[in-house]
Amino acid sequence: TSWGQLPEDRPDLFEETIKLLLSRWQRAREVTGPDGEPVIEPGIAQVLAADEGKVRTALHRLALRAQERQGRGEEREARAADIGEEEVLLALLPLFKEGVDPARVLGYLETRAGLLVGRAPGVYAFPHRSFQEYLAACHLADEAEFAAELRERVWQDPDWWREVFLLGVGKAKQGGLGNARHLVNTLVPEGPAEVSEATETHWRAASLGGQALLDLRFPQQAEGKPSFEAVLKRIRRWLVDLLATPEALTPHERAQAGDVLGRLGDPRPGVGVTAVEHEGQPVILPDIHWVKVPGGPFLMGSPEDDDMAYDEEHPQHELDLPAFYIARYPITNAQYHPFVESGYDEPRYWTEEGWAWRTGEREPDLSPIDDEDLRKDYADWLARRPAERRGAPFWWNHPRWGLANRPVVGVSWYEALAYSRWLTERLRVPGCTFRVWRNGQREALSVRPETFVVRLPSEAEWEKAARGTDGHRWPWGDEWVNGRANTEEANVEETSTVGAFPAGASPWGGMEMAGNVWEWTRSRWGRTSIYRPDYGYPYDATDRREDLVGPDLRVLRGGSWLSLQGYARCAYRFRYVPDFFYSYFGFRVVVSLVHSGF
């Protein structure tokens, strides 16, 4: 920090830190001699009669050997590799001048606390594995075929050589951004349409290449430079294809790749926003893809012999619904953003109770929470969000939850409902296109904007959209399949990019209707108890359960990243007070053909 600030890039930070640590070896210091008198102990470079550059070269070679050896081991520890004193001396041997005592050199390593530290008698290590990885990258950077050497290692073992590659790209940038681009180009030289068959290695290389571009802040620097933009577009195409390929890679890797795509700029239709011109001004619209759920009967609830079902899911019954359209994905942060900018402070979008919540004029009604301790926990949680924190979702722009192509979270029921009313008005702008996803393609439908009504789905609409007509447990069938939903079993441990689990799609094409985020519905659970619904089954839409007035508990559906598979069943009914705003609460919207004038 002697310059006033730390370097912005990790490789630059490592470089300066290594120089600092190495300088401790070079610095002479006063020590106590055998006779008790002070003597000057020279630096290691003076002892070896070698300059700093030669010492660095030896350390680079030592780090690469340690990285390679550790990667071949059965257990890859997070810490740096153990390095025996023989290996250390062998690396430094070319620097020894005649008469140098090896024990004296090892003594320096024990006492100077520099780039190598004593871990046990005769055992040394770099202070952290990241130093080992950076110095290994430095060794490869000195090779004539730096890019090819890195690519070969990444393609053979992408997980182990991931950090070496990223640090190597940063090292290359020190000689110019074009050098760094060359490394990414070499790692991913072709687009997905140019290879005969995409493999897991292709997917992993593309995700790693995308992360390298982010580390380089490449999207900001590529604009207007065709050769740079070509690399960026190629990586994006790979990541889009990866997310569209069912069950390719692990759930965690898919989620990671989706985040990289989100930061590079997710070009997928239905995920972000679009714009139309209205009265000479651009109007930003959520670019929602809709899927049609045909009218007719379906099985709602769970059969009596379902050992995973709860009482409030009984009895299973047949229910007839008119056709409707539902958003293919949960509403994303990108799609919620225009509402934050132009709708939060407009009372006309909110119910009376919702606006009172928004302005802090009404305290939450926790009387349905039967358990006193639970009610206190709820009150403590709600107290985290006073009125001044209600002008956007609770985790808005949060580095973990706020990525543009992830579902918006931290929204109360009131916020979700207000968004649907705002969207109704926004989509009535002339020139708005209603895009429907059908058989893997999107098509535009003509709509009558003046009758276009967007709503939160009823829980009946949500359940039919999720499971189809035959009463399946999960959107894809009656048997749980790991890797088809972002639930606790997937070990993603947070929300994921929408569309990252296409193998879990519903029969109509809805995504993430199991896992990722719990989704608010318009339906009431009731006001008297969190455990016993006032509005039970058989479902009856005429009993006022779909009324939007009152502070009743509202039903959520679908499970989340924090839920086990049983709670992600299509028939499971969750409920909360409408003020709640957890990091696993989101929503999607519907358009009813009955009310919209199609």
Coordinates of C-alpha atoms in Angstrom, one line a residue:
T1 CA 0.0 0.0 0.0
S2 CA 3.0 2.3 -0.1
W3 CA 1.7 3.5 -3.5
G4 CA -1.5 4.7 -1.9
Q5 CA -3.7 1.8 -3.2
L6 CA -3.5 -1.9 -3.9
P7 CA -3.3 -3.2 -7.5
E8 CA -6.7 -3.8 -9.1
D9 CA -5.8 -7.1 -10.8
R10 CA -4.9 -10.3 -9.0
P11 CA -1.8 -11.0 -11.1
D12 CA -0.5 -7.5 -10.4
L13 CA -1.1 -8.0 -6.7
F14 CA 0.8 -11.3 -6.7
E15 CA 3.6 -9.7 -8.6
E16 CA 4.1 -6.9 -6.2
T17 CA 3.7 -9.2 -3.2
I18 CA 6.3 -11.6 -4.5
K19 CA 8.7 -8.7 -5.1
L20 CA 8.1 -7.6 -1.5
L21 CA 8.7 -11.1 -0.1
L22 CA 11.7 -11.7 -2.3
S23 CA 13.2 -8.4 -1.1
R24 CA 13.4 -9.9 2.4
W25 CA 15.8 -12.5 1.0
Q26 CA 17.9 -9.8 -0.6
R27 CA 18.1 -7.6 2.4
A28 CA 21.1 -7.8 4.7
R29 CA 20.3 -7.8 8.4
E30 CA 21.9 -7.8 11.7
V31 CA 21.9 -11.1 13.7
T32 CA 23.7 -12.3 16.8
G33 CA 26.9 -14.3 16.0
P34 CA 28.2 -17.5 17.7
D35 CA 30.2 -15.3 20.1
G36 CA 27.2 -13.2 21.1
E37 CA 28.3 -10.2 19.1
P38 CA 26.2 -8.6 16.3
V39 CA 27.1 -9.5 12.8
I40 CA 25.7 -8.6 9.4
E41 CA 24.0 -11.5 7.5
P42 CA 24.0 -10.9 3.8
G43 CA 20.9 -11.4 1.6
I44 CA 20.4 -14.7 -0.2
A45 CA 21.3 -13.2 -3.6
Q46 CA 24.7 -12.2 -2.3
V47 CA 25.2 -15.7 -0.8
L48 CA 24.3 -17.3 -4.1
A49 CA 26.1 -14.7 -6.2
A50 CA 22.9 -14.5 -8.3
D51 CA 20.6 -11.6 -9.1
E52 CA 16.9 -11.4 -8.3
G53 CA 16.0 -12.5 -11.8
K54 CA 17.8 -15.8 -11.5
V55 CA 16.3 -16.5 -8.1
R56 CA 12.9 -15.8 -9.6
T57 CA 13.5 -18.2 -12.5
A58 CA 14.5 -21.0 -10.0
L59 CA 11.3 -20.3 -8.0
H60 CA 9.2 -20.4 -11.1
R61 CA 10.6 -23.8 -12.0
L62 CA 10.1 -25.1 -8.5
A63 CA 6.5 -23.9 -8.4
L64 CA 5.6 -25.6 -11.7
R65 CA 7.1 -28.9 -10.6
A66 CA 5.2 -28.7 -7.3
Q67 CA 1.9 -27.9 -9.1
E68 CA 2.4 -30.8 -11.6
R69 CA 3.3 -33.3 -8.8
Q70 CA 0.4 -32.2 -6.6
G71 CA -2.0 -32.5 -9.5
R72 CA -1.0 -36.1 -10.1
G73 CA -1.7 -37.0 -6.5
E74 CA -4.9 -38.8 -5.4
E75 CA -5.7 -36.1 -2.9
R76 CA -5.4 -32.5 -4.0
E77 CA -5.2 -30.4 -0.9
A78 CA -6.2 -26.8 -0.9
R79 CA -2.9 -25.8 0.6
A80 CA 0.3 -25.5 -1.3
A81 CA 2.3 -28.7 -2.0
D82 CA 5.0 -30.0 0.4
I83 CA 8.4 -29.6 -1.2
G84 CA 11.3 -31.6 0.2
E85 CA 14.7 -29.9 0.9
E86 CA 16.3 -32.0 -1.9
E87 CA 13.9 -30.5 -4.4
V88 CA 14.5 -27.0 -3.2
L89 CA 18.3 -27.4 -3.4
L90 CA 18.0 -29.0 -6.8
A91 CA 16.1 -25.9 -8.1
L92 CA 18.6 -23.5 -6.6
L93 CA 21.7 -25.6 -7.4
P94 CA 22.4 -23.8 -10.7
L95 CA 22.7 -20.6 -8.7
F96 CA 25.2 -21.9 -6.1
K97 CA 28.7 -20.4 -6.3
E98 CA 31.6 -22.6 -5.3
G99 CA 31.8 -23.2 -1.5
V100 CA 28.2 -22.3 -0.7
D101 CA 27.0 -24.4 2.2
P102 CA 23.5 -25.8 1.3
A103 CA 22.6 -25.8 5.0
R104 CA 23.1 -22.1 5.0
V105 CA 20.7 -21.7 2.1
L106 CA 18.1 -23.8 3.9
G107 CA 18.6 -21.7 7.0
Y108 CA 17.5 -18.7 5.0
L109 CA 14.3 -20.4 4.1
E110 CA 13.6 -21.3 7.7
T111 CA 14.2 -17.8 9.1
R112 CA 13.4 -15.2 6.5
A113 CA 9.7 -16.1 6.1
G114 CA 9.7 -15.2 2.4
L115 CA 8.4 -17.0 -0.6
L116 CA 9.2 -20.4 0.8
V117 CA 8.4 -21.2 4.4
G118 CA 9.4 -24.2 6.6
R119 CA 6.4 -26.4 7.2
A120 CA 8.3 -29.2 9.0
P121 CA 11.9 -30.3 9.4
G122 CA 13.2 -30.7 5.8
V123 CA 9.8 -29.8 4.3
Y124 CA 9.0 -26.4 2.7
A125 CA 6.1 -24.8 0.8
F126 CA 4.9 -21.6 -0.8
P127 CA 3.0 -19.5 1.7
H128 CA -0.3 -20.3 -0.1
R129 CA -1.3 -22.4 -3.1
S130 CA -2.2 -19.3 -5.1
F131 CA 1.5 -18.2 -4.9
Q132 CA 2.5 -21.7 -6.2
E133 CA -0.1 -21.3 -9.1
Y134 CA 1.0 -17.8 -10.0
L135 CA 4.7 -18.7 -10.1
A136 CA 3.9 -21.8 -12.1
A137 CA 2.1 -19.5 -14.6
C138 CA 5.2 -17.2 -14.6
H139 CA 7.3 -20.2 -15.6
L140 CA 5.0 -21.1 -18.5
A141 CA 5.0 -17.5 -19.5
D142 CA 8.7 -17.7 -20.2
E143 CA 8.1 -20.6 -22.7
A144 CA 7.9 -19.8 -26.4
E145 CA 4.6 -21.6 -26.7
F146 CA 3.0 -20.1 -23.6
A147 CA -0.6 -20.3 -24.9
A148 CA -0.3 -23.8 -26.2
E149 CA 1.3 -25.0 -23.0
L150 CA -1.5 -23.5 -20.9
R151 CA -4.2 -24.9 -23.2
E152 CA -2.8 -28.4 -23.1
R153 CA -2.9 -28.5 -19.3
V154 CA -6.4 -27.0 -19.1
W155 CA -7.8 -29.4 -21.6
Q156 CA -6.2 -32.4 -19.7
D157 CA -7.3 -31.2 -16.2
P158 CA -9.4 -28.1 -16.3
D159 CA -10.2 -28.0 -12.5
W160 CA -6.6 -28.3 -11.4
W161 CA -5.1 -25.8 -13.9
R162 CA -8.0 -23.3 -13.7
E163 CA -6.2 -20.8 -11.4
V164 CA -2.9 -21.2 -13.3
F165 CA -4.7 -20.3 -16.5
L166 CA -6.5 -17.3 -15.0
L167 CA -3.3 -16.0 -13.4
G168 CA -1.4 -16.7 -16.6
V169 CA -3.9 -14.6 -18.6
G170 CA -3.4 -11.8 -16.1
K171 CA 0.4 -12.2 -16.4
A172 CA 0.1 -12.0 -20.2
K173 CA -1.9 -8.8 -19.9
Q174 CA 1.1 -7.1 -18.3
G175 CA 2.5 -7.1 -21.8
G176 CA -0.7 -5.8 -23.4
L177 CA -4.3 -6.9 -23.7
G178 CA -3.7 -8.5 -27.1
N179 CA -1.4 -11.0 -25.5
A180 CA -4.1 -12.0 -23.0
R181 CA -6.7 -12.2 -25.7
H182 CA -4.3 -14.6 -27.6
L183 CA -4.4 -17.0 -24.6
V184 CA -8.2 -17.1 -24.5
N185 CA -8.3 -17.5 -28.3
T186 CA -5.9 -20.4 -28.1
L187 CA -8.0 -22.0 -25.3
V188 CA -11.3 -21.6 -27.3
P189 CA -10.3 -21.3 -30.9
E190 CA -13.6 -22.4 -32.5
G191 CA -17.3 -21.7 -31.9
P192 CA -19.8 -24.4 -31.0
A193 CA -21.0 -24.6 -34.6
E194 CA -17.5 -25.3 -35.9
V195 CA -16.8 -28.5 -33.8
S196 CA -18.2 -31.9 -34.8
E197 CA -19.3 -32.7 -31.3
A198 CA -19.2 -30.5 -28.2
T199 CA -17.7 -32.3 -25.2
E200 CA -17.5 -31.5 -21.5
T201 CA -14.0 -30.2 -22.1
H202 CA -15.3 -27.7 -24.6
W203 CA -17.9 -26.5 -22.1
R204 CA -15.4 -26.2 -19.2
A205 CA -12.9 -24.4 -21.4
A206 CA -15.5 -21.9 -22.6
S207 CA -16.6 -21.2 -19.0
L208 CA -13.0 -20.7 -18.0
G209 CA -12.3 -18.5 -21.0
G210 CA -15.3 -16.4 -20.1
Q211 CA -14.0 -15.9 -16.5
A212 CA -10.7 -14.9 -17.9
L213 CA -12.4 -12.2 -20.0
L214 CA -14.2 -10.9 -16.9
D215 CA -10.9 -10.7 -15.0
L216 CA -9.6 -8.7 -17.9
R217 CA -12.7 -6.4 -17.9
F218 CA -12.9 -7.4 -21.5
P219 CA -16.5 -6.5 -22.3
Q220 CA -15.8 -2.8 -21.6
Q221 CA -12.6 -2.8 -23.6
A222 CA -13.7 -4.9 -26.6
E223 CA -16.3 -2.4 -27.9
G224 CA -15.4 -1.1 -31.4
K225 CA -12.5 -3.6 -31.8
P226 CA -13.7 -6.4 -34.2
S227 CA -11.0 -8.9 -33.2
F228 CA -11.8 -8.4 -29.5
E229 CA -15.5 -8.6 -30.1
A230 CA -15.2 -11.8 -32.0
V231 CA -13.6 -13.6 -29.0
L232 CA -16.4 -12.2 -26.7
K233 CA -19.2 -13.4 -29.0
R234 CA -17.6 -16.8 -29.4
I235 CA -17.4 -17.4 -25.6
R236 CA -21.0 -16.2 -25.3
R237 CA -22.2 -18.6 -27.9
W238 CA -20.5 -21.5 -26.1
L239 CA -22.1 -20.5 -22.8
V240 CA -25.6 -20.1 -24.3
D241 CA -25.3 -23.6 -25.9
L242 CA -24.1 -25.0 -22.7
L243 CA -27.2 -23.8 -20.8
A244 CA -29.4 -25.1 -23.6
T245 CA -27.9 -28.6 -23.4
P246 CA -29.7 -30.7 -20.8
E247 CA -27.6 -32.0 -18.0
A248 CA -24.2 -31.1 -19.5
L249 CA -21.7 -30.7 -16.6
T250 CA -22.6 -30.7 -13.0
P251 CA -25.3 -28.3 -11.6
H252 CA -22.6 -26.2 -9.9
E253 CA -20.6 -25.9 -13.1
R254 CA -23.8 -25.0 -15.0
A255 CA -24.7 -22.3 -12.4
Q256 CA -21.1 -21.0 -12.6
A257 CA -21.2 -20.8 -16.4
G258 CA -24.5 -19.0 -16.2
D259 CA -23.1 -16.4 -13.9
V260 CA -20.1 -15.9 -16.3
L261 CA -22.6 -15.4 -19.1
G262 CA -24.6 -12.9 -17.0
R263 CA -21.5 -10.8 -16.4
L264 CA -20.4 -11.0 -20.0
G265 CA -23.9 -10.0 -21.2
D266 CA -26.5 -12.7 -21.5
P267 CA -28.0 -12.4 -25.1
R268 CA -30.7 -15.1 -24.7
P269 CA -34.2 -13.9 -25.6
G270 CA -36.6 -13.9 -22.7
V271 CA -34.0 -13.2 -20.0
G272 CA -33.4 -9.5 -20.2
V273 CA -35.1 -6.4 -21.6
T274 CA -35.9 -4.9 -25.0
A275 CA -37.0 -1.4 -26.1
V276 CA -39.7 0.1 -28.3
E277 CA -40.1 3.7 -29.4
H278 CA -43.1 5.5 -28.1
E279 CA -43.7 9.2 -28.7
G280 CA -40.2 9.7 -29.9
Q281 CA -38.7 8.1 -26.7
P282 CA -37.3 4.6 -26.1
V283 CA -39.4 2.6 -23.6
I284 CA -37.6 -0.3 -21.9
L285 CA -39.7 -3.4 -21.6
P286 CA -39.1 -6.8 -20.0
D287 CA -38.4 -9.2 -22.8
I288 CA -40.6 -12.0 -21.4
H289 CA -41.1 -15.3 -23.3
W290 CA -44.5 -16.8 -22.7
V291 CA -45.6 -20.4 -22.9
K292 CA -49.2 -21.3 -23.5
V293 CA -51.0 -23.6 -21.1
P294 CA -54.0 -25.0 -22.9
G295 CA -57.5 -24.9 -21.4
G296 CA -59.0 -28.0 -20.0
P297 CA -58.9 -30.3 -16.9
F298 CA -55.9 -31.3 -14.9
L299 CA -55.2 -33.2 -11.6
M300 CA -54.6 -30.8 -8.7
G301 CA -53.2 -31.9 -5.3
S302 CA -51.8 -35.3 -4.2
P303 CA -53.3 -38.7 -4.0
E304 CA -53.9 -40.2 -0.5
D305 CA -51.3 -42.9 -1.0
D306 CA -48.5 -40.4 -1.7
D307 CA -46.1 -40.8 1.2
M308 CA -44.5 -37.4 0.4
A309 CA -47.7 -35.4 0.5
Y310 CA -49.1 -33.2 3.3
D311 CA -52.7 -33.0 4.5
E312 CA -53.3 -29.6 2.8
E313 CA -52.6 -31.2 -0.6
H314 CA -55.6 -33.6 -0.2
P315 CA -57.9 -34.5 -1.8
Q316 CA -56.5 -34.8 -5.3
H317 CA -59.2 -33.6 -7.6
E318 CA -59.8 -32.7 -11.2
L319 CA -60.0 -29.0 -12.0
D320 CA -60.9 -27.3 -15.3
L321 CA -59.1 -24.1 -16.2
P322 CA -59.3 -21.8 -19.2
A323 CA -56.1 -21.4 -21.3
F324 CA -53.5 -18.9 -20.2
Y325 CA -49.9 -17.9 -20.9
I326 CA -47.2 -18.0 -18.2
A327 CA -43.7 -16.6 -18.2
R328 CA -41.2 -19.2 -19.3
Y329 CA -38.7 -18.1 -16.6
P330 CA -39.0 -16.4 -13.2
I331 CA -38.8 -12.6 -13.5
T332 CA -35.1 -11.7 -13.6
N333 CA -33.2 -8.8 -12.0
A334 CA -32.8 -7.3 -15.5
Q335 CA -36.6 -7.5 -16.1
Y336 CA -37.4 -6.1 -12.7
H337 CA -35.0 -3.2 -13.1
P338 CA -37.4 -0.9 -15.2
F339 CA -40.0 -1.2 -12.4
V340 CA -37.5 -0.1 -9.8
E341 CA -36.7 2.9 -12.0
S342 CA -40.3 3.9 -12.9
G343 CA -42.9 2.1 -10.7
Y344 CA -41.9 1.8 -7.1
D345 CA -43.2 5.3 -6.1
E346 CA -46.5 5.1 -8.1
P347 CA -49.4 4.3 -5.7
R348 CA -51.6 3.2 -8.6
Y349 CA -49.6 0.0 -8.9
W350 CA -50.1 -1.1 -5.3
T351 CA -53.0 -2.5 -3.3
E352 CA -54.1 -0.4 -0.3
E353 CA -52.2 -2.8 2.1
G354 CA -49.3 -2.9 -0.3
W355 CA -48.8 0.9 -0.4
A356 CA -49.2 1.1 3.4
W357 CA -46.4 -1.5 3.6
R358 CA -44.3 0.4 1.0
T359 CA -44.6 3.7 3.0
G360 CA -44.3 2.1 6.4
E361 CA -47.8 3.1 7.5
R362 CA -48.8 -0.5 8.4
E363 CA -47.1 -3.0 10.6
P364 CA -47.1 -6.6 9.4
D365 CA -49.9 -8.8 10.7
L366 CA -48.2 -11.8 12.3
S367 CA -51.3 -13.1 14.2
P368 CA -51.5 -16.2 11.9
I369 CA -48.1 -17.4 13.2
D370 CA -49.3 -19.8 15.9
D371 CA -45.9 -20.4 17.6
E372 CA -44.8 -17.6 19.9
D373 CA -41.0 -18.2 19.3
L374 CA -41.6 -18.4 15.5
R375 CA -43.6 -15.2 15.6
K376 CA -40.7 -13.4 17.4
D377 CA -38.2 -14.7 14.8
Y378 CA -40.5 -13.4 12.0
A379 CA -40.8 -10.0 13.7
D380 CA -37.0 -9.8 14.1
W381 CA -36.5 -10.6 10.4
L382 CA -39.1 -8.1 9.2
A383 CA -37.6 -5.4 11.4
R384 CA -34.5 -5.5 9.1
R385 CA -36.5 -3.8 6.4
P386 CA -37.9 -0.4 7.6
A387 CA -39.7 1.8 5.1
E388 CA -36.5 3.4 3.8
R389 CA -35.4 0.0 2.6
R390 CA -38.6 -0.7 0.6
G391 CA -37.8 1.3 -2.6
A392 CA -36.3 -1.8 -4.2
P393 CA -36.0 -5.6 -3.4
F394 CA -34.1 -6.2 -0.2
W395 CA -30.9 -7.6 -2.0
W396 CA -31.1 -5.2 -5.0
N397 CA -27.7 -4.9 -6.7
H398 CA -26.2 -7.3 -4.3
P399 CA -23.1 -8.9 -5.7
R400 CA -24.4 -12.4 -4.9
W401 CA -28.1 -12.1 -5.7
G402 CA -28.3 -9.2 -8.1
L403 CA -26.8 -10.7 -11.3
A404 CA -28.9 -9.5 -14.3
N405 CA -29.9 -13.0 -15.5
R406 CA -30.7 -14.5 -12.1
P407 CA -34.3 -14.4 -10.6
V408 CA -35.0 -11.3 -8.6
V409 CA -35.2 -12.2 -4.9
G410 CA -36.0 -10.5 -1.7
V411 CA -39.4 -9.4 -3.0
S412 CA -42.5 -9.4 -0.9
W413 CA -45.8 -10.4 -2.2
Y414 CA -46.8 -6.8 -2.4
E415 CA -43.8 -6.0 -4.6
A416 CA -44.6 -8.9 -6.9
L417 CA -48.2 -7.9 -7.3
A418 CA -47.3 -4.2 -7.9
Y419 CA -44.8 -5.4 -10.6
S420 CA -47.6 -7.3 -12.4
R421 CA -49.8 -4.1 -12.5
W422 CA -46.9 -2.0 -13.7
L423 CA -46.1 -4.5 -16.4
T424 CA -49.8 -4.5 -17.6
E425 CA -49.5 -0.8 -18.2
R426 CA -46.0 -1.0 -19.7
L427 CA -46.9 -3.8 -22.2
R428 CA -49.8 -1.8 -23.5
V429 CA -47.3 0.5 -25.2
P430 CA -47.9 0.4 -29.0
G431 CA -45.3 -1.7 -30.7
C432 CA -45.0 -4.2 -27.9
T433 CA -44.5 -7.7 -29.1
F434 CA -46.0 -10.7 -27.3
R435 CA -43.4 -13.5 -27.9
V436 CA -44.4 -17.1 -27.3
W437 CA -42.0 -20.0 -26.8
R438 CA -43.2 -23.1 -28.7
N439 CA -41.4 -26.2 -29.7
G440 CA -38.0 -24.7 -29.2
Q441 CA -38.8 -21.6 -31.2
R442 CA -40.2 -18.2 -30.4
E443 CA -43.0 -16.6 -32.4
A444 CA -44.7 -13.2 -32.1
L445 CA -48.5 -13.0 -31.6
S446 CA -50.7 -10.1 -32.4
V447 CA -52.3 -8.7 -29.2
R448 CA -54.8 -6.0 -28.4
P449 CA -52.7 -3.9 -26.0
E450 CA -55.7 -2.1 -24.5
T451 CA -57.0 -5.4 -23.0
F452 CA -53.7 -6.9 -22.0
V453 CA -53.7 -7.9 -18.3
V454 CA -50.7 -9.4 -16.5
R455 CA -51.3 -11.1 -13.1
L456 CA -49.6 -13.2 -10.6
P457 CA -50.7 -16.8 -11.2
S458 CA -53.3 -18.4 -9.0
E459 CA -51.9 -21.5 -7.3
A460 CA -54.1 -23.6 -9.6
E461 CA -52.6 -22.0 -12.7
W462 CA -49.1 -22.4 -11.3
E463 CA -49.7 -26.1 -10.6
K464 CA -51.1 -26.9 -14.0
A465 CA -48.3 -25.0 -15.7
A466 CA -45.7 -27.0 -13.6
R467 CA -47.0 -30.5 -13.9
G468 CA -49.2 -30.8 -16.9
T469 CA -52.5 -32.6 -16.8
D470 CA -51.6 -36.0 -15.3
G471 CA -50.6 -35.1 -11.8
H472 CA -46.8 -35.7 -11.9
R473 CA -44.8 -35.1 -8.7
W474 CA -42.2 -33.0 -10.5
P475 CA -42.4 -31.1 -13.8
W476 CA -40.6 -34.0 -15.6
G477 CA -42.4 -37.0 -14.0
D478 CA -42.9 -39.0 -10.8
E479 CA -39.3 -40.0 -10.2
W480 CA -36.7 -37.6 -8.8
V481 CA -33.7 -37.0 -11.1
N482 CA -30.6 -35.2 -9.7
G483 CA -29.4 -32.4 -11.9
R484 CA -32.8 -31.3 -13.1
A485 CA -33.5 -28.6 -10.5
N486 CA -31.6 -26.2 -8.4
T487 CA -32.6 -27.7 -5.0
E488 CA -30.5 -28.5 -2.0
E489 CA -29.5 -31.8 -3.7
A490 CA -27.7 -29.8 -6.5
N491 CA -25.3 -28.2 -4.0
V492 CA -25.4 -24.9 -5.9
E493 CA -26.2 -23.2 -2.6
E494 CA -27.7 -20.0 -4.1
T495 CA -29.9 -18.9 -6.9
S496 CA -28.8 -19.8 -10.5
T497 CA -29.2 -18.2 -13.9
V498 CA -32.7 -18.8 -15.3
G499 CA -32.8 -21.5 -17.8
A500 CA -29.8 -23.4 -16.4
F501 CA -31.7 -26.6 -15.9
P502 CA -33.6 -27.3 -19.1
A503 CA -33.9 -31.0 -18.4
G504 CA -36.4 -30.0 -15.6
A505 CA -38.8 -28.1 -17.9
S506 CA -42.5 -28.5 -17.4
P507 CA -44.7 -30.2 -20.1
W508 CA -45.5 -26.8 -21.5
G509 CA -42.0 -25.5 -21.5
G510 CA -41.8 -23.6 -18.2
M511 CA -38.3 -23.5 -16.6
E512 CA -37.3 -23.6 -12.9
M513 CA -40.8 -24.6 -11.8
A514 CA -39.0 -26.9 -9.4
G515 CA -36.2 -25.3 -7.4
N516 CA -34.3 -22.0 -7.7
V517 CA -36.8 -19.7 -6.1
W518 CA -40.1 -20.1 -4.3
E519 CA -42.7 -18.2 -6.4
W520 CA -45.5 -16.1 -5.1
T521 CA -49.0 -16.8 -6.3
R522 CA -52.0 -14.5 -6.0
S523 CA -53.8 -17.1 -3.9
R524 CA -54.7 -16.8 -0.2
W525 CA -53.7 -19.4 2.3
G526 CA -55.7 -17.8 5.0
R527 CA -55.5 -15.5 8.0
T528 CA -56.1 -17.7 11.0
S529 CA -53.1 -20.1 11.1
I530 CA -49.9 -20.7 9.3
Y531 CA -50.5 -24.5 9.8
R532 CA -54.1 -24.9 8.8
P533 CA -55.3 -23.3 5.5
D534 CA -58.6 -21.4 5.5
Y535 CA -58.7 -22.0 1.8
G536 CA -58.3 -25.8 1.4
Y537 CA -59.1 -28.4 -1.2
P538 CA -61.0 -29.0 -3.4
Y539 CA -59.9 -25.7 -5.0
D540 CA -62.8 -23.3 -5.5
A541 CA -62.0 -20.0 -7.3
T542 CA -65.4 -18.5 -6.2
D543 CA -64.6 -18.6 -2.4
R544 CA -62.6 -15.4 -2.6
R545 CA -59.3 -17.1 -2.2
E546 CA -58.1 -15.1 -5.2
D547 CA -59.0 -11.7 -3.8
L548 CA -56.1 -9.3 -3.5
V549 CA -57.3 -7.4 -0.5
G550 CA -56.3 -8.0 3.1
P551 CA -53.0 -9.1 4.8
D552 CA -53.7 -12.8 4.5
L553 CA -50.8 -15.3 4.2
R554 CA -50.2 -16.0 0.5
V555 CA -49.2 -19.3 -1.2
L556 CA -45.8 -19.8 -2.7
R557 CA -45.0 -22.8 -5.0
G558 CA -42.0 -24.7 -6.5
G559 CA -39.3 -24.9 -3.8
S560 CA -35.9 -23.2 -4.0
W561 CA -32.2 -23.6 -4.0
L562 CA -32.5 -24.1 -0.2
S563 CA -35.3 -26.8 -0.4
L564 CA -35.1 -30.5 -0.5
Q565 CA -36.8 -32.4 -3.3
G566 CA -40.0 -33.0 -1.4
Y567 CA -40.8 -29.3 -1.1
A568 CA -40.1 -28.8 -4.9
R569 CA -43.0 -31.1 -5.8
C570 CA -45.6 -29.5 -8.0
A571 CA -48.4 -30.0 -5.4
Y572 CA -46.6 -28.7 -2.3
R573 CA -48.2 -25.6 -0.8
F574 CA -45.9 -23.2 1.0
R575 CA -47.1 -20.0 2.7
Y576 CA -45.9 -16.8 4.2
V577 CA -47.1 -13.4 5.3
P578 CA -47.1 -11.0 2.3
D579 CA -44.4 -8.8 3.9
F580 CA -41.7 -11.5 3.7
F581 CA -38.6 -11.0 1.4
Y582 CA -36.2 -14.0 1.7
S583 CA -33.3 -14.6 -0.6
Y584 CA -35.2 -17.6 -2.0
F585 CA -38.5 -15.8 -2.8
G586 CA -39.2 -14.7 -6.4
F587 CA -42.1 -14.9 -8.8
R588 CA -43.3 -15.2 -12.4
V589 CA -46.4 -13.8 -14.1
V590 CA -49.3 -14.9 -16.3
V591 CA -51.6 -13.5 -18.9
S592 CA -55.1 -14.8 -18.9
L593 CA -56.8 -15.2 -22.3
V594 CA -60.1 -14.7 -20.6
H595 CA -59.2 -11.2 -19.4
S596 CA -56.7 -10.1 -22.1
G597 CA -58.9 -10.1 -25.2
F598 CA -56.8 -12.5 -27.3

